[in-house]
Structures are given as structure tokens and as C-alpha cells.
mmCIF file of C-alpha atoms and ligand atoms in Angstrom:
data_model
loop_
_atom_site.group_PDB
_atom_site.id
_atom_site.type_symbol
_atom_site.label_atom_id
_atom_site.label_comp_id
_atom_site.label_asym_id
_atom_site.label_seq_id
_atom_site.Cartn_x
_atom_site.Cartn_y
_atom_site.Cartn_z
ATOM 1 C CA UNK A 57 102.569 57.784 192.532
ATOM 2 C CA UNK A 58 99.051 56.709 191.498
ATOM 3 C CA UNK A 59 97.775 53.151 191.983
ATOM 4 C CA UNK A 60 94.777 51.902 190.025
ATOM 5 C CA UNK A 61 92.611 49.528 192.023
ATOM 6 C CA UNK A 62 90.230 47.354 190.068
ATOM 7 C CA UNK A 63 86.884 48.200 191.654
ATOM 8 C CA UNK A 64 84.439 45.832 189.943
ATOM 9 C CA UNK A 65 83.792 43.626 192.978
ATOM 10 C CA UNK A 66 85.485 42.476 196.169
ATOM 11 C CA UNK A 67 87.963 43.996 198.640
ATOM 12 C CA UNK A 68 88.927 47.076 196.616
ATOM 13 C CA UNK A 69 88.132 49.633 199.359
ATOM 14 C CA UNK A 70 90.481 47.818 201.737
ATOM 15 C CA UNK A 71 93.276 48.056 199.138
ATOM 16 C CA UNK A 72 92.521 51.778 198.691
ATOM 17 C CA UNK A 73 92.947 52.272 202.452
ATOM 18 C CA UNK A 74 96.209 50.283 202.586
ATOM 19 C CA UNK A 75 97.749 52.232 199.698
ATOM 20 C CA UNK A 76 96.603 55.609 201.066
ATOM 21 C CA UNK A 77 98.156 54.803 204.453
ATOM 22 C CA UNK A 78 101.454 54.437 202.590
ATOM 23 C CA UNK A 79 101.043 57.924 201.100
ATOM 24 C CA UNK A 80 100.326 57.032 197.461
ATOM 25 C CA UNK A 81 97.279 58.175 195.458
ATOM 26 C CA UNK A 82 94.633 55.727 194.287
ATOM 27 C CA UNK A 83 92.070 55.607 191.519
ATOM 28 C CA UNK A 84 89.223 53.092 191.348
ATOM 29 C CA UNK A 85 89.173 51.381 187.967
ATOM 30 C CA UNK A 86 85.892 50.424 186.346
ATOM 31 C CA UNK A 87 86.480 51.623 182.780
ATOM 32 C CA UNK A 88 89.527 51.495 180.476
ATOM 33 C CA UNK A 89 89.976 55.319 180.368
ATOM 34 C CA UNK A 90 90.497 55.352 184.140
ATOM 35 C CA UNK A 91 93.791 53.480 183.615
ATOM 36 C CA UNK A 92 95.405 56.622 182.167
ATOM 37 C CA UNK A 93 98.571 57.629 184.062
ATOM 38 C CA UNK A 94 98.408 54.780 186.555
ATOM 39 C CA UNK A 95 101.783 53.541 187.929
ATOM 40 C CA UNK A 96 100.593 50.219 189.353
ATOM 41 C CA UNK A 97 97.484 48.023 189.416
ATOM 42 C CA UNK A 98 95.855 46.027 192.193
ATOM 43 C CA UNK A 99 93.321 43.261 191.565
ATOM 44 C CA UNK A 100 91.477 42.606 194.842
ATOM 45 C CA UNK A 101 90.048 39.542 196.519
ATOM 46 C CA UNK A 102 86.448 38.649 195.829
ATOM 47 C CA UNK A 103 84.959 36.228 193.330
ATOM 48 C CA UNK A 104 87.157 35.507 190.346
ATOM 49 C CA UNK A 105 84.162 34.275 188.327
ATOM 50 C CA UNK A 106 82.491 37.685 188.788
ATOM 51 C CA UNK A 107 85.653 39.770 188.362
ATOM 52 C CA UNK A 108 86.756 38.001 185.152
ATOM 53 C CA UNK A 109 83.239 38.324 183.740
ATOM 54 C CA UNK A 110 83.075 42.068 184.509
ATOM 55 C CA UNK A 111 86.615 42.729 183.201
ATOM 56 C CA UNK A 112 85.495 41.242 179.921
ATOM 57 C CA UNK A 113 82.164 43.115 179.939
ATOM 58 C CA UNK A 114 83.801 46.519 180.567
ATOM 59 C CA UNK A 115 86.544 45.995 177.980
ATOM 60 C CA UNK A 116 89.356 45.929 180.540
ATOM 61 C CA UNK A 117 91.050 42.673 179.512
ATOM 62 C CA UNK A 118 93.143 43.994 176.629
ATOM 63 C CA UNK A 119 94.148 47.303 178.320
ATOM 64 C CA UNK A 120 95.223 45.480 181.485
ATOM 65 C CA UNK A 121 97.276 42.940 179.504
ATOM 66 C CA UNK A 122 98.963 45.817 177.667
ATOM 67 C CA UNK A 123 99.873 47.530 180.928
ATOM 68 C CA UNK A 124 101.471 44.364 182.295
ATOM 69 C CA UNK A 125 103.425 43.991 179.040
ATOM 70 C CA UNK A 126 104.697 47.558 179.443
ATOM 71 C CA UNK A 127 106.109 46.614 182.849
ATOM 72 C CA UNK A 128 103.512 48.274 185.070
ATOM 73 C CA UNK A 129 103.558 46.417 188.425
ATOM 74 C CA UNK A 130 100.490 44.378 189.406
ATOM 75 C CA UNK A 131 99.415 42.983 192.758
ATOM 76 C CA UNK A 132 96.664 40.367 192.843
ATOM 77 C CA UNK A 133 95.280 39.033 196.115
ATOM 78 C CA UNK A 134 93.238 35.837 196.353
ATOM 79 C CA UNK A 135 90.665 36.178 193.515
ATOM 80 C CA UNK A 136 93.177 38.695 192.092
ATOM 81 C CA UNK A 137 95.799 35.944 191.972
ATOM 82 C CA UNK A 138 93.348 33.769 190.028
ATOM 83 C CA UNK A 139 92.691 36.621 187.569
ATOM 84 C CA UNK A 140 96.447 36.957 186.922
ATOM 85 C CA UNK A 141 97.182 33.240 186.510
ATOM 86 C CA UNK A 142 98.058 31.643 183.188
ATOM 87 C CA UNK A 143 95.626 28.851 183.929
ATOM 88 C CA UNK A 144 93.141 27.699 186.515
ATOM 89 C CA UNK A 145 92.703 24.047 187.438
ATOM 90 C CA UNK A 146 89.499 22.520 188.688
ATOM 91 C CA UNK A 147 86.770 23.172 189.599
ATOM 92 C CA UNK A 148 86.031 25.815 186.920
ATOM 93 C CA UNK A 149 87.838 26.952 183.819
ATOM 94 C CA UNK A 150 87.999 30.741 183.779
ATOM 95 C CA UNK A 151 89.134 33.190 181.136
ATOM 96 C CA UNK A 152 91.888 34.958 183.095
ATOM 97 C CA UNK A 153 94.283 37.764 182.108
ATOM 98 C CA UNK A 154 97.079 35.147 181.768
ATOM 99 C CA UNK A 155 99.715 37.545 183.121
ATOM 100 C CA UNK A 156 101.749 35.199 185.322
ATOM 101 C CA UNK A 157 103.166 31.820 184.467
ATOM 102 C CA UNK A 158 101.385 30.068 187.326
ATOM 103 C CA UNK A 159 98.611 27.484 187.465
ATOM 104 C CA UNK A 160 96.279 27.885 190.429
ATOM 105 C CA UNK A 161 93.570 25.789 191.986
ATOM 106 C CA UNK A 162 90.565 27.687 193.321
ATOM 107 C CA UNK A 163 88.980 27.143 196.736
ATOM 108 C CA UNK A 164 91.825 24.801 197.580
ATOM 109 C CA UNK A 165 91.285 25.085 201.343
ATOM 110 C CA UNK A 166 87.556 24.385 201.311
ATOM 111 C CA UNK A 167 84.566 26.567 202.122
ATOM 112 C CA UNK A 168 84.143 29.929 203.856
ATOM 113 C CA UNK A 169 83.907 28.247 207.294
ATOM 114 C CA UNK A 170 87.360 26.770 206.683
ATOM 115 C CA UNK A 171 88.930 30.274 206.611
ATOM 116 C CA UNK A 172 92.074 30.571 208.713
ATOM 117 C CA UNK A 173 94.887 32.875 209.703
ATOM 118 C CA UNK A 174 98.473 31.701 209.660
ATOM 119 C CA UNK A 175 101.762 33.448 210.423
ATOM 120 C CA UNK A 176 103.803 33.275 207.222
ATOM 121 C CA UNK A 177 107.505 33.441 206.646
ATOM 122 C CA UNK A 178 107.964 35.846 203.691
ATOM 123 C CA UNK A 179 111.716 36.512 203.438
ATOM 124 C CA UNK A 180 111.376 39.562 201.112
ATOM 125 C CA UNK A 181 109.329 41.289 203.845
ATOM 126 C CA UNK A 182 111.910 40.747 206.581
ATOM 127 C CA UNK A 183 112.175 38.316 209.511
ATOM 128 C CA UNK A 184 108.902 39.190 211.280
ATOM 129 C CA UNK A 185 106.096 36.729 210.329
ATOM 130 C CA UNK A 186 103.328 38.119 208.110
ATOM 131 C CA UNK A 187 99.684 37.542 209.153
ATOM 132 C CA UNK A 188 98.242 35.506 206.292
ATOM 133 C CA UNK A 189 94.434 35.504 206.153
ATOM 134 C CA UNK A 190 92.988 32.790 203.911
ATOM 135 C CA UNK A 191 89.322 32.999 202.846
ATOM 136 C CA UNK A 192 88.460 30.398 200.234
ATOM 137 C CA UNK A 193 91.830 31.148 198.698
ATOM 138 C CA UNK A 194 93.594 29.475 195.790
ATOM 139 C CA UNK A 195 96.905 27.618 195.913
ATOM 140 C CA UNK A 196 99.651 27.664 193.310
ATOM 141 C CA UNK A 197 99.983 24.227 191.733
ATOM 142 C CA UNK A 198 102.664 24.864 189.158
ATOM 143 C CA UNK A 199 105.037 27.705 188.244
ATOM 144 C CA UNK A 200 107.112 28.504 185.166
ATOM 145 C CA UNK A 201 110.850 29.268 185.102
ATOM 146 C CA UNK A 202 110.625 33.025 185.631
ATOM 147 C CA UNK A 203 108.482 32.769 188.749
ATOM 148 C CA UNK A 204 109.883 33.195 192.255
ATOM 149 C CA UNK A 205 107.924 31.654 195.152
ATOM 150 C CA UNK A 206 107.718 34.306 197.895
ATOM 151 C CA UNK A 207 106.025 32.183 200.546
ATOM 152 C CA UNK A 208 104.839 28.665 201.296
ATOM 153 C CA UNK A 209 102.652 27.071 203.909
ATOM 154 C CA UNK A 210 104.386 24.747 206.369
ATOM 155 C CA UNK A 211 103.466 21.766 204.173
ATOM 156 C CA UNK A 212 105.342 23.363 201.264
ATOM 157 C CA UNK A 213 102.341 24.635 199.282
ATOM 158 C CA UNK A 214 103.241 27.897 197.470
ATOM 159 C CA UNK A 215 100.883 30.738 198.370
ATOM 160 C CA UNK A 216 102.695 33.865 197.118
ATOM 161 C CA UNK A 217 104.753 34.434 193.984
ATOM 162 C CA UNK A 218 106.491 37.112 191.962
ATOM 163 C CA UNK A 219 107.269 37.213 188.264
ATOM 164 C CA UNK A 220 109.174 40.376 187.439
ATOM 165 C CA UNK A 221 106.904 43.189 188.600
ATOM 166 C CA UNK A 222 103.865 40.985 189.072
ATOM 167 C CA UNK A 223 102.980 39.750 192.566
ATOM 168 C CA UNK A 224 100.182 37.403 193.582
ATOM 169 C CA UNK A 225 99.106 36.133 197.001
ATOM 170 C CA UNK A 226 96.551 33.486 198.047
ATOM 171 C CA UNK A 227 95.810 35.510 201.180
ATOM 172 C CA UNK A 228 94.471 39.011 201.945
ATOM 173 C CA UNK A 229 97.076 41.583 203.102
ATOM 174 C CA UNK A 230 94.418 44.272 202.487
ATOM 175 C CA UNK A 231 92.352 42.880 205.386
ATOM 176 C CA UNK A 232 95.246 43.113 207.870
ATOM 177 C CA UNK A 233 97.020 46.063 209.488
ATOM 178 C CA UNK A 234 100.443 44.938 208.288
ATOM 179 C CA UNK A 235 101.359 47.128 205.285
ATOM 180 C CA UNK A 236 104.633 45.428 204.360
ATOM 181 C CA UNK A 237 103.288 43.589 201.343
ATOM 182 C CA UNK A 238 101.755 46.769 199.883
ATOM 183 C CA UNK A 239 105.012 48.617 200.603
ATOM 184 C CA UNK A 240 106.955 45.878 198.791
ATOM 185 C CA UNK A 241 104.570 46.233 195.835
ATOM 186 C CA UNK A 242 105.107 50.024 195.735
ATOM 187 C CA UNK A 243 108.875 49.439 195.809
ATOM 188 C CA UNK A 244 108.604 47.667 192.427
ATOM 189 C CA UNK A 245 107.356 50.880 190.785
ATOM 190 C CA UNK A 246 109.728 53.122 188.887
HETATM 191 N N1 LIG B 932 87.080 31.646 196.142
HETATM 192 C C1 LIG B 932 87.229 32.883 195.437
HETATM 193 C C2 LIG B 932 87.442 32.653 193.946
HETATM 194 O O1 LIG B 932 87.568 31.558 193.539
HETATM 195 C C3 LIG B 932 88.370 33.706 195.978
HETATM 196 C C4 LIG B 932 88.074 34.105 197.395
HETATM 197 C C5 LIG B 932 88.709 35.370 197.828
HETATM 198 O O2 LIG B 932 89.166 36.207 197.036
HETATM 199 N N2 LIG B 932 88.704 35.549 199.123
HETATM 200 O O3 LIG B 932 87.469 33.600 193.212
#
């Protein structure tokens, strides 16, 4: 199994480490030809303005959309969620990949100093709470019919979702030791 990790900016090395710990191969993606033979794609956390700009610059937008259409699983964390969303509410309109039928709002929890960790109930990962790390993360404001909410904050705000083989989280599993979310992603392959 070979997982392509979009390595334009952000927490891609941390995703590489998480996937390698689970015994799968990784390839860092910066150019379209590097997508050859990849079984799954991860879009890391970082800055969605930068990542969307560089995806466009390096000609990755169309190839990535095609892979999602073929049923290749995707995992997007934080900025990666924004890149996968159908649309982005205020404060900035971004040209995303439009892979998932979700509308997100960027920086919904405030600035970097307002980062927080919260134990999350994510039923698909089992009964043990998952350590959710939020760093200027987005929230999901609206979802289409085919989208399953995987987790919510205590106030009901959706912060993780799945649509078929596409998964997006507002938080950063790649920055934690808990590998269950990456394992769940790998289970969608094949
Ligand atoms: N605030 C960033 C954005 O809008 C996301 C932050 C993150 O990925 N930790 O892209």
C-alpha cells in the first residue's frame, strides 16, 4: 500500500511518520507524475491559502480531482479539510478541490493562541476518546446528503466528516500519538 502525501506546505512530515508507523509506504507529492500508483492521498494541515495556490501552480488540481472521482481515498486534516470542501465561507473565498459536499468556515475558533485540545467521541474509532488538537481549525457549517458526520464538539459543531472514501477533520491527528484515525483511513483502501 502506498499513500501519497501532499508535500507543498504544512504538516506533511507528521503524516508521513503516522502512515509509516502503520506499515504502509509513503510518497511525498509535489508534482502530478508523483501520483502514479498511489492508493490513497493525504492533504495535511497548514495554510489553505498557500496549499490551494501551490496545487494550482503545480498543476495538481485536475489530477487530484480525477483520483477522487476514481474512488481513491482522501484524508484532509485542518487546512486539508478546507482544500477538500465544496465551498468556504468567510473570511476568504478560496478555489478548493471541491471534493466533499461540505461548507466550512476557516479560523472558526480564533487565532493561534486560542488553540486547544479536546477529547472527542468518534464512534467509528471505538469507545476510547480521541485527542483532538485544534490549531486555527475550520468548522463544518453545512453538509450535503451523502455526508456522514464522524464527530462533533460538545456544543454540536461538526468537526469530522466522511463522504464515501473521503475523510476530513478540523483537528490534527498527525500531531498526536493516537494512530486510530490514520488506521481508519487505511481501512477504506481496497
Ligand atoms: N487556519 C488555517 C487555514 O485556514 C488552517 C490551520 C491548520 O491547518 N492548522 O488554512
